[in-house]
Amino acid sequence: MWKEIVLRPARGMRLVSVLAVGGLVLAAAGCGKPPAKNNANGAPSASGKPTHGCMVTDTGGINDRSFNSSAWKGMQAAASKNSNIKVDFTQSASEADYQPNLNNFVSQKCDLIVAIGGLMGDATKASAQANPNQKYAIVDDNLPLANVFSIQFDTAQAGYLAGYLAAGYSKSKTVATYGGIKIPPVTIFMDGFVDGVAHYNQVKNAHVKVLGWDKAAQNGSFTNDFSDQNKGRSLSDAFVAQGADVIMPVAGGAGLGTAAAAQQANGKYSVIWVDQDGCVSAAQYCSVFLSTVVKNVADATQAAVAETSAGTLQGGTGSIGTLANNGVQLAPYHDFDSKVPAELKTEVDKLKQDIISGAIKVTSPAQPMPPAVGSGTASVAPSASAVPSSSGSAVPSPSAS
Amino acid sequence: MTEPGGGSSPDKDTAGEAELTRDQNRTDAPGVPAPGAPAGRQAAEPAGGTGPEEPTGSVTQRFGRTVLDSILSANTVTVTVLAIFIALVVGAILIVVSNPTLTSEYGYFFGAPGTVLADSWSVVAAAYANLFKGAVFDPATVSGAINGTNSWSQAFAPLSETLTYTAPLVFTGLAVALAFRGGLFNIGAQGQAIIGAIGGAVIGFDLPLPYGLHVIVALLGAAAGGALWAFIAGALKARSGAHEVIVTIMLNNVATLLLGWLIVQKGVHDPTRTDAISKNVDKTAKLPTIPGVDHNIVRVHLGIVLGVLAALGIAWLLQRSTIGFRLRAVGANPAAARTAGMSVGGAYVLVMVLSGALAGLGGGMQVLGTTASSLTAQVTANIGFDGITVALLGRGKPWGVVASALLFGALHAGGNRMQSFSHVAIDLVFLVQAVIVIFIAAPALVKAIFRLRAARSGGTPTTLAKGW
């Protein structure tokens, strides 16, 4: 108790001085003039009913540098293109929050509720069934409900190109990949990658080995974590020890551990990034990114919100991002542009055209299926869903026929 | 719970309790050796601390002084209430700071202080109003229900959300609190909850049983899972002295990885899905919700009732039973308890098993209740670690735990709405929870800020467990 009494005056002085300094700072900062009130600014410029797009993140949060942040970027892009569109998001701290977050947006009468990630599937399904007049979109899942628009990606196609590129670029003739968790949105990258390497081996009569994923057995290396960089790093270190010189981590933030290690190794091996162009989303490691298997979630959500605004979004259908509609793609080579042989670049471009034309079929057990509602509307060809990366205007609905 | 002038331990009338225990020892606890009775009195001394002086004066005078004392002195209630108040103030400051419109307004604060303050107030008030509407009730839906524009279930939805979030926290909070009282710091509630969730879910989808029986067996499975997991830590502590903090932290990791591995195995994994998710728990194993009400809107389930019953049981166990007395004696002073002839190791194992069973039930709530019906990697969310803060806030007392779990549940439920309607990040709610606990853990801070005088005797306890 005596301590209290002894300490109190000193603490009081300190408090006064902190307040005084703080006050000075505030006074210096706070001397500006308030802007003149401008009431005319508030009126909506465009006519018509405003559209409210609402997004619920999964537990990754809005700044996950992966599909949550991409999806939100797309929503914002839709809002900036059309002043009639307003967008909001809510983050889920745990899986228990999915349903209340969806319900909160239902009670706000959102025009479109965008749910992110397959693990939100059950909650979205329950909410969509309970509110048949509410429109939903879900990324990375396929819900055959009349009021849900399913946004999926055939990432295996772009992964195939990455596998071919890696096999052609590898000097040690060993490449590797690993995943975050064994779920289809992850393994589909790895399936495509493995097939791309196999295709290279077949065409070139080469023997490039793939570590970390066995497509036939659907088994391989996983960090079981999307954020722990150390886990990513220890996996890739093991691959490097086995001779791998191109590594594709499909593990979100955990993959950054591999990128950092590659940078420290001074170009001993390179990394193929996923989801968003690595030279944009993790620019500090651009020097080690051979390329990126891009999944254009942003364009897809932007299109979904724009279509909702235009009144053309059809529930019960969906879009599947492919190489043909730029829903998935191989990013530019950036720093590696001069290092990748021109011949290999041409081959990769040719391969892309072959996949688009259907001359080469990329298959994966994790490949998305178009949603099938009832009997009649189950006709969404993978290439029919246009997700143009440039235009934000309303996209013709995939099930126009 | 006021306990004006109460000591750091709940043993208000030490002598009376020792008396009671001696009687019980004589009649219904043959396992305790005969010397246990007089020694029990000895052991109770350190637990009770210095007994309060008998106040003199008339009853009303005494009552009045007690009330005044309890308001003005730094006892647990005032400190708790003030800690919540400080946390809300800190939260309000952060709401203002994190609002870009308001921060730009503060650039011309001295140009128009009135407007800036009014704007700040309206933003903070709107955010906290939404916190309230999401946690207790929304006047709009209540009047809507009266007018018939919306259903009554919507009017009760916020309250139901609060109780849904509260139910698992009551269990994990009780788990940690019980361990505190036994002198152990059970950091492993998270792992025990995960194993409990696994136990409950596996019985829920792999054991075909009829309605009623199924849910009981599933709950028992959840409790058994948690108890087993905690038993490992308790047995290691009793046998080899391995510190329970270290062991339970490590077991948390083991449990998390076990869950991640288990949900993709045959027999557990949902064969119709390719992602890492287990089969759905059968309807027969789900905890009943309020009949006749849409359980998508009113999600509250039997779990909260079970939670209150569990608190009742633990309160009885600690205060009225021989076992509880032994646990508290060991928790307060293991050496004295050993001298008194109690088995300290046995008490450690017992307290961990009970604690684990409670945490396991908390995990079971997550899969058998309405928040999820299948196992996923994060199905138990953070309830185990939240249980630690709930127990700290509840001062390790069963009813304190229920009250603080209710507060945390309300903050979470309201936070969801605050985030959705006022665009204040849900993290703010966790921050408010954290600040509350910081001030609870450092009562001297609260005392200094509000110039409270020290309580007559005992004051506010800072250490709940003698783990280290």
Short mmCIF file of N, CA and C in Angstrom, two decimals, chain A residues 299-381:
data_model
loop_
_atom_site.label_atom_id
_atom_site.label_comp_id
_atom_site.label_asym_id
_atom_site.label_seq_id
_atom_site.Cartn_x
_atom_site.Cartn_y
_atom_site.Cartn_z
N ASP A 299 -11.94 -10.39 -60.80
CA ASP A 299 -12.77 -10.16 -61.98
C ASP A 299 -14.12 -10.85 -61.84
N ALA A 300 -14.11 -12.04 -61.25
CA ALA A 300 -15.36 -12.79 -61.13
C ALA A 300 -16.34 -12.12 -60.18
N THR A 301 -15.83 -11.65 -59.01
CA THR A 301 -16.76 -10.99 -58.08
C THR A 301 -17.21 -9.65 -58.66
N GLN A 302 -16.30 -8.97 -59.36
CA GLN A 302 -16.68 -7.70 -59.97
C GLN A 302 -17.82 -7.94 -60.96
N ALA A 303 -17.66 -8.98 -61.78
CA ALA A 303 -18.69 -9.28 -62.77
C ALA A 303 -20.00 -9.63 -62.07
N ALA A 304 -19.92 -10.41 -60.99
CA ALA A 304 -21.14 -10.83 -60.30
C ALA A 304 -21.90 -9.63 -59.74
N VAL A 305 -21.16 -8.68 -59.15
CA VAL A 305 -21.82 -7.50 -58.59
C VAL A 305 -22.37 -6.63 -59.71
N ALA A 306 -21.58 -6.48 -60.79
CA ALA A 306 -22.04 -5.66 -61.92
C ALA A 306 -23.30 -6.27 -62.53
N GLU A 307 -23.32 -7.59 -62.65
CA GLU A 307 -24.51 -8.25 -63.20
C GLU A 307 -25.70 -8.08 -62.27
N THR A 308 -25.46 -8.13 -60.97
CA THR A 308 -26.56 -7.92 -60.03
C THR A 308 -27.15 -6.53 -60.24
N SER A 309 -26.25 -5.55 -60.42
CA SER A 309 -26.72 -4.19 -60.63
C SER A 309 -27.52 -4.08 -61.92
N ALA A 310 -27.07 -4.79 -62.94
CA ALA A 310 -27.76 -4.74 -64.23
C ALA A 310 -28.99 -5.64 -64.24
N GLY A 311 -29.15 -6.42 -63.17
CA GLY A 311 -30.31 -7.30 -63.09
C GLY A 311 -30.19 -8.55 -63.92
N THR A 312 -28.99 -8.89 -64.35
CA THR A 312 -28.84 -10.05 -65.22
C THR A 312 -28.25 -11.27 -64.51
N LEU A 313 -27.88 -11.12 -63.25
CA LEU A 313 -27.28 -12.27 -62.57
C LEU A 313 -28.35 -13.33 -62.33
N GLN A 314 -28.06 -14.54 -62.79
CA GLN A 314 -29.03 -15.62 -62.63
C GLN A 314 -28.57 -16.57 -61.55
N GLY A 315 -29.39 -16.70 -60.52
CA GLY A 315 -29.09 -17.68 -59.49
C GLY A 315 -29.20 -19.07 -60.08
N GLY A 316 -28.60 -20.03 -59.41
CA GLY A 316 -28.67 -21.40 -59.91
C GLY A 316 -27.68 -21.67 -61.01
N THR A 317 -26.97 -20.64 -61.47
CA THR A 317 -25.94 -20.86 -62.48
C THR A 317 -24.60 -20.52 -61.83
N GLY A 318 -23.60 -20.34 -62.67
CA GLY A 318 -22.32 -19.99 -62.10
C GLY A 318 -21.32 -19.66 -63.19
N SER A 319 -20.14 -19.30 -62.77
CA SER A 319 -19.09 -19.07 -63.74
C SER A 319 -17.91 -19.96 -63.38
N ILE A 320 -17.22 -20.42 -64.39
CA ILE A 320 -16.00 -21.19 -64.15
C ILE A 320 -14.88 -20.47 -64.88
N GLY A 321 -13.92 -20.01 -64.11
CA GLY A 321 -12.79 -19.31 -64.70
C GLY A 321 -11.86 -20.29 -65.41
N THR A 322 -11.57 -20.02 -66.69
CA THR A 322 -10.68 -20.89 -67.46
C THR A 322 -9.63 -20.04 -68.16
N LEU A 323 -8.72 -20.69 -68.85
CA LEU A 323 -7.73 -19.95 -69.64
C LEU A 323 -8.44 -19.16 -70.73
N ALA A 324 -9.52 -19.73 -71.28
CA ALA A 324 -10.21 -19.09 -72.39
C ALA A 324 -10.81 -17.76 -71.98
N ASN A 325 -11.35 -17.67 -70.77
CA ASN A 325 -11.98 -16.40 -70.38
C ASN A 325 -11.11 -15.60 -69.41
N ASN A 326 -9.84 -15.96 -69.34
CA ASN A 326 -8.89 -15.27 -68.46
C ASN A 326 -9.28 -15.37 -66.99
N GLY A 327 -10.16 -16.28 -66.65
CA GLY A 327 -10.50 -16.50 -65.25
C GLY A 327 -9.30 -17.07 -64.51
N VAL A 328 -8.50 -17.88 -65.23
CA VAL A 328 -7.20 -18.30 -64.71
C VAL A 328 -6.16 -18.01 -65.78
N GLN A 329 -4.95 -17.75 -65.37
CA GLN A 329 -3.91 -17.47 -66.35
C GLN A 329 -2.53 -17.60 -65.73
N LEU A 330 -1.52 -17.59 -66.62
CA LEU A 330 -0.14 -17.57 -66.14
C LEU A 330 0.33 -16.12 -66.22
N ALA A 331 0.81 -15.60 -65.09
CA ALA A 331 1.19 -14.18 -65.04
C ALA A 331 2.45 -13.94 -65.86
N PRO A 332 2.76 -12.69 -66.17
CA PRO A 332 4.01 -12.37 -66.86
C PRO A 332 5.23 -12.87 -66.08
N TYR A 333 6.37 -13.00 -66.79
CA TYR A 333 7.57 -13.53 -66.15
C TYR A 333 8.32 -12.49 -65.32
N HIS A 334 7.99 -11.20 -65.51
CA HIS A 334 8.66 -10.13 -64.77
C HIS A 334 10.18 -10.26 -64.83
N ASP A 335 10.84 -10.43 -63.66
CA ASP A 335 12.31 -10.47 -63.58
C ASP A 335 12.90 -11.63 -64.37
N PHE A 336 12.10 -12.64 -64.63
CA PHE A 336 12.62 -13.82 -65.31
C PHE A 336 12.44 -13.73 -66.83
N ASP A 337 11.93 -12.58 -67.28
CA ASP A 337 11.60 -12.46 -68.69
C ASP A 337 12.81 -12.76 -69.57
N SER A 338 13.99 -12.31 -69.12
CA SER A 338 15.19 -12.52 -69.94
C SER A 338 15.78 -13.91 -69.70
N LYS A 339 15.41 -14.53 -68.58
CA LYS A 339 16.04 -15.81 -68.25
C LYS A 339 15.31 -16.99 -68.85
N VAL A 340 14.00 -16.83 -69.09
CA VAL A 340 13.25 -17.94 -69.67
C VAL A 340 13.53 -17.96 -71.17
N PRO A 341 13.99 -19.09 -71.68
CA PRO A 341 14.32 -19.16 -73.12
C PRO A 341 13.09 -18.84 -73.98
N ALA A 342 13.34 -18.13 -75.06
CA ALA A 342 12.24 -17.72 -75.94
C ALA A 342 11.47 -18.92 -76.46
N GLU A 343 12.22 -19.97 -76.71
CA GLU A 343 11.60 -21.19 -77.24
C GLU A 343 10.56 -21.73 -76.25
N LEU A 344 10.95 -21.74 -74.96
CA LEU A 344 10.05 -22.24 -73.92
C LEU A 344 8.80 -21.37 -73.83
N LYS A 345 9.01 -20.05 -73.94
CA LYS A 345 7.87 -19.12 -73.89
C LYS A 345 6.89 -19.44 -75.01
N THR A 346 7.42 -19.66 -76.20
CA THR A 346 6.55 -19.97 -77.34
C THR A 346 5.79 -21.26 -77.10
N GLU A 347 6.49 -22.25 -76.54
CA GLU A 347 5.84 -23.53 -76.27
C GLU A 347 4.70 -23.37 -75.26
N VAL A 348 4.95 -22.55 -74.23
CA VAL A 348 3.91 -22.33 -73.22
C VAL A 348 2.71 -21.63 -73.86
N ASP A 349 2.97 -20.65 -74.72
CA ASP A 349 1.87 -19.96 -75.40
C ASP A 349 1.08 -20.92 -76.29
N LYS A 350 1.82 -21.78 -76.96
CA LYS A 350 1.17 -22.77 -77.85
C LYS A 350 0.30 -23.71 -77.01
N LEU A 351 0.86 -24.12 -75.87
CA LEU A 351 0.14 -25.03 -74.98
C LEU A 351 -1.16 -24.38 -74.51
N LYS A 352 -1.08 -23.09 -74.21
CA LYS A 352 -2.28 -22.37 -73.76
C LYS A 352 -3.35 -22.43 -74.85
N GLN A 353 -2.92 -22.17 -76.10
CA GLN A 353 -3.90 -22.22 -77.20
C GLN A 353 -4.48 -23.62 -77.35
N ASP A 354 -3.64 -24.63 -77.17
CA ASP A 354 -4.12 -26.02 -77.28
C ASP A 354 -5.15 -26.35 -76.21
N ILE A 355 -4.91 -25.83 -75.01
CA ILE A 355 -5.88 -26.09 -73.92
C ILE A 355 -7.18 -25.37 -74.22
N ILE A 356 -7.06 -24.11 -74.69
CA ILE A 356 -8.27 -23.35 -75.00
C ILE A 356 -9.06 -24.05 -76.10
N SER A 357 -8.35 -24.50 -77.12
CA SER A 357 -9.05 -25.11 -78.26
C SER A 357 -9.57 -26.50 -77.92
N GLY A 358 -9.07 -27.07 -76.83
CA GLY A 358 -9.54 -28.40 -76.44
C GLY A 358 -8.66 -29.50 -76.99
N ALA A 359 -7.60 -29.14 -77.71
CA ALA A 359 -6.70 -30.16 -78.24
C ALA A 359 -6.04 -30.92 -77.08
N ILE A 360 -5.78 -30.19 -75.99
CA ILE A 360 -5.27 -30.84 -74.79
C ILE A 360 -6.31 -30.69 -73.70
N LYS A 361 -6.65 -31.81 -73.11
CA LYS A 361 -7.66 -31.77 -72.02
C LYS A 361 -6.94 -31.87 -70.69
N VAL A 362 -7.20 -30.90 -69.82
CA VAL A 362 -6.62 -30.94 -68.48
C VAL A 362 -7.68 -31.49 -67.54
N THR A 363 -7.32 -32.54 -66.83
CA THR A 363 -8.31 -33.12 -65.93
C THR A 363 -7.78 -33.14 -64.51
N SER A 364 -8.71 -33.06 -63.57
CA SER A 364 -8.35 -33.14 -62.15
C SER A 364 -9.59 -33.56 -61.39
N PRO A 365 -9.41 -34.43 -60.41
CA PRO A 365 -10.58 -34.81 -59.61
C PRO A 365 -11.17 -33.62 -58.86
N ALA A 366 -10.38 -32.57 -58.72
CA ALA A 366 -10.86 -31.41 -57.98
C ALA A 366 -11.50 -30.39 -58.91
N GLN A 367 -11.59 -30.74 -60.20
CA GLN A 367 -12.09 -29.77 -61.16
C GLN A 367 -13.54 -29.40 -60.86
N PRO A 368 -13.88 -28.11 -61.00
CA PRO A 368 -15.25 -27.70 -60.67
C PRO A 368 -16.27 -28.24 -61.66
N MET A 369 -17.45 -28.54 -61.13
CA MET A 369 -18.57 -28.94 -61.97
C MET A 369 -19.55 -27.78 -62.01
N PRO A 370 -20.18 -27.59 -63.15
CA PRO A 370 -21.19 -26.53 -63.19
C PRO A 370 -22.36 -26.88 -62.28
N PRO A 371 -22.96 -25.88 -61.64
CA PRO A 371 -24.07 -26.17 -60.75
C PRO A 371 -25.27 -26.70 -61.51
N ALA A 372 -25.99 -27.61 -60.94
CA ALA A 372 -27.15 -28.18 -61.60
C ALA A 372 -28.36 -28.01 -60.70
N VAL A 373 -29.26 -27.10 -61.09
CA VAL A 373 -30.47 -26.89 -60.32
C VAL A 373 -31.62 -27.57 -61.04
N GLY A 374 -32.31 -28.42 -60.38
CA GLY A 374 -33.42 -29.12 -61.00
C GLY A 374 -32.94 -29.89 -62.21
N SER A 375 -33.67 -29.78 -63.34
CA SER A 375 -33.27 -30.54 -64.51
C SER A 375 -32.89 -29.65 -65.68
N GLY A 376 -33.56 -28.51 -65.81
CA GLY A 376 -33.45 -27.74 -67.05
C GLY A 376 -32.21 -26.88 -67.16
N THR A 377 -31.78 -26.30 -66.07
CA THR A 377 -30.80 -25.22 -66.18
C THR A 377 -29.37 -25.71 -66.05
N ALA A 378 -29.17 -26.98 -66.18
CA ALA A 378 -27.83 -27.50 -65.92
C ALA A 378 -26.93 -27.44 -67.15
N SER A 379 -26.90 -26.31 -67.79
CA SER A 379 -26.11 -26.25 -69.02
C SER A 379 -25.14 -25.09 -68.98
N VAL A 380 -24.11 -25.24 -68.23
CA VAL A 380 -23.08 -24.22 -68.21
C VAL A 380 -21.79 -24.84 -68.72
N ALA A 381 -21.50 -24.58 -69.96
CA ALA A 381 -20.23 -25.06 -70.49
C ALA A 381 -19.11 -24.29 -69.83
#
